[in-house]
């Protein structure tokens, strides 16, 4: 808030009992009665109010009619009014009986802590109050004066003429710094020894896994064509044969060909075994996905999900995860511009795996040069960029074989950055026809997904890709790798720019043939696609 004497205006939705104890519910372990008892903790969204509220707020701000503005978040009115006053070095009085309510009979404390959605608080000079209210009226958004800023450095609430709250803001908001005990769990990462199984049987099993299989039925439930500015969609390739893309691209401005690439990533299997390298892998995968569509990684937002931090080993996982995120993001100088932390995701039986879900944004210099994942043409060459290692911990291959342990993939940011810059250079020259990063399921899944989107086959020869056993070459989920399709006429130029190994050729026959020394395999594309499409059966319902 700007000055003592400023008026507080509340705009948007009405206040109800929904969302009472929202943040305290989020900070409690779940139990059998949670579903019944804590239903009121869930806020009810009201999208029809949200859109005009945003426009009205932007307009009053643009016209310089505000001295402060904040949304109602956790804690509702109690937090928004206290924080606005405290951040300006002031105090405030709120008149609770002026707050528009959804239901009768709400107690003053319920009005004070409700987290009902779509509400904003504005501070305004007295002479601008009517102008602000008129703008909200124009947008058909309810707005009313609910309080004022003063110089007391205390927060006060009045209900029907009676003061029901009077607290020192320094005491309320200064914050406590906890020094909780934590324990870093040392995980063993010994690679188990085992005989290589029948690969022609293992490949369909992996592609049929719910973690790997098609998520199309989920993707189609969301309208990713809002404003008709989507250039590359989440599903890419020939109609009726589409496959998972690495990132989507939108073109927000009519008069510019610049675009934004959007992706999200995390592999909780890695994080469970090794929170540090699992978190580092999540940042690196975001970077690879953004590069795959020809965008320069720009910024991150995080959604960090953990168990109860009052348990030392859970807090240890959180610390390790945070360090892993910092290691890679700091090397690439990519900031976390927003995020949240959700703790206490735990029951009496177990906690969620450390899950740092990330959203990544990239800058596309020219959307006309954006690259998709689907293979384009018979005769084109397929290259692998980056090194494949025996890092099988958390892999889908070990999961289907029932194997435990193994080394979680590491991140080598210097090498990734070098390869990233060379791939972007080749893309800017227009010689990359398609690109896909290697992640869940490894090389065989990346090849299959590219082939699905182009409805075309691939002949693969892995003899020149090192001395690893064939199953590790196919199923390792090592970071820092991409598959790139290049026309034969541009192969020489591509090899000069990018440090890559040629592993195959795109072919008309709809199958994936794989050769590695003495091993020869030939798998039908249609059979693989059928396994991929049926991995999550609920999608058919």
Coordinates of C-alpha atoms in Angstrom, one line a residue, residues 376-377 379-383 422 425-434 484-498 500 502:
X376 CA 9.6 -36.5 -42.5
X377 CA 10.9 -38.5 -45.5
X379 CA 15.9 -41.8 -47.3
X380 CA 16.7 -39.2 -44.6
X381 CA 19.5 -39.9 -42.1
X382 CA 19.0 -40.3 -38.3
X383 CA 21.7 -39.1 -36.0
X422 CA 25.3 -26.7 -32.2
X425 CA 22.8 -23.5 -35.1
X426 CA 21.9 -26.4 -37.5
X427 CA 18.2 -25.7 -36.9
X428 CA 18.7 -22.0 -37.8
X429 CA 20.3 -23.1 -41.1
X430 CA 17.1 -25.1 -41.8
X431 CA 18.9 -28.5 -42.1
X432 CA 17.1 -30.3 -39.3
X433 CA 13.9 -32.0 -40.5
X434 CA 12.9 -33.4 -37.1
X484 CA 18.0 -35.6 -35.3
X485 CA 16.7 -36.3 -38.8
X486 CA 18.7 -34.7 -41.7
X487 CA 18.3 -34.9 -45.5
X488 CA 21.1 -36.8 -47.2
X489 CA 22.2 -33.7 -49.1
X490 CA 22.8 -31.8 -45.8
X491 CA 24.5 -34.7 -43.9
X492 CA 28.0 -33.4 -44.5
X493 CA 27.1 -29.8 -43.4
X494 CA 25.3 -31.2 -40.3
X495 CA 28.3 -33.4 -39.3
X496 CA 30.5 -30.3 -39.5
X497 CA 28.3 -28.4 -37.1
X498 CA 27.1 -31.1 -34.7
X500 CA 26.8 -36.7 -33.8
X502 CA 24.8 -41.6 -37.7

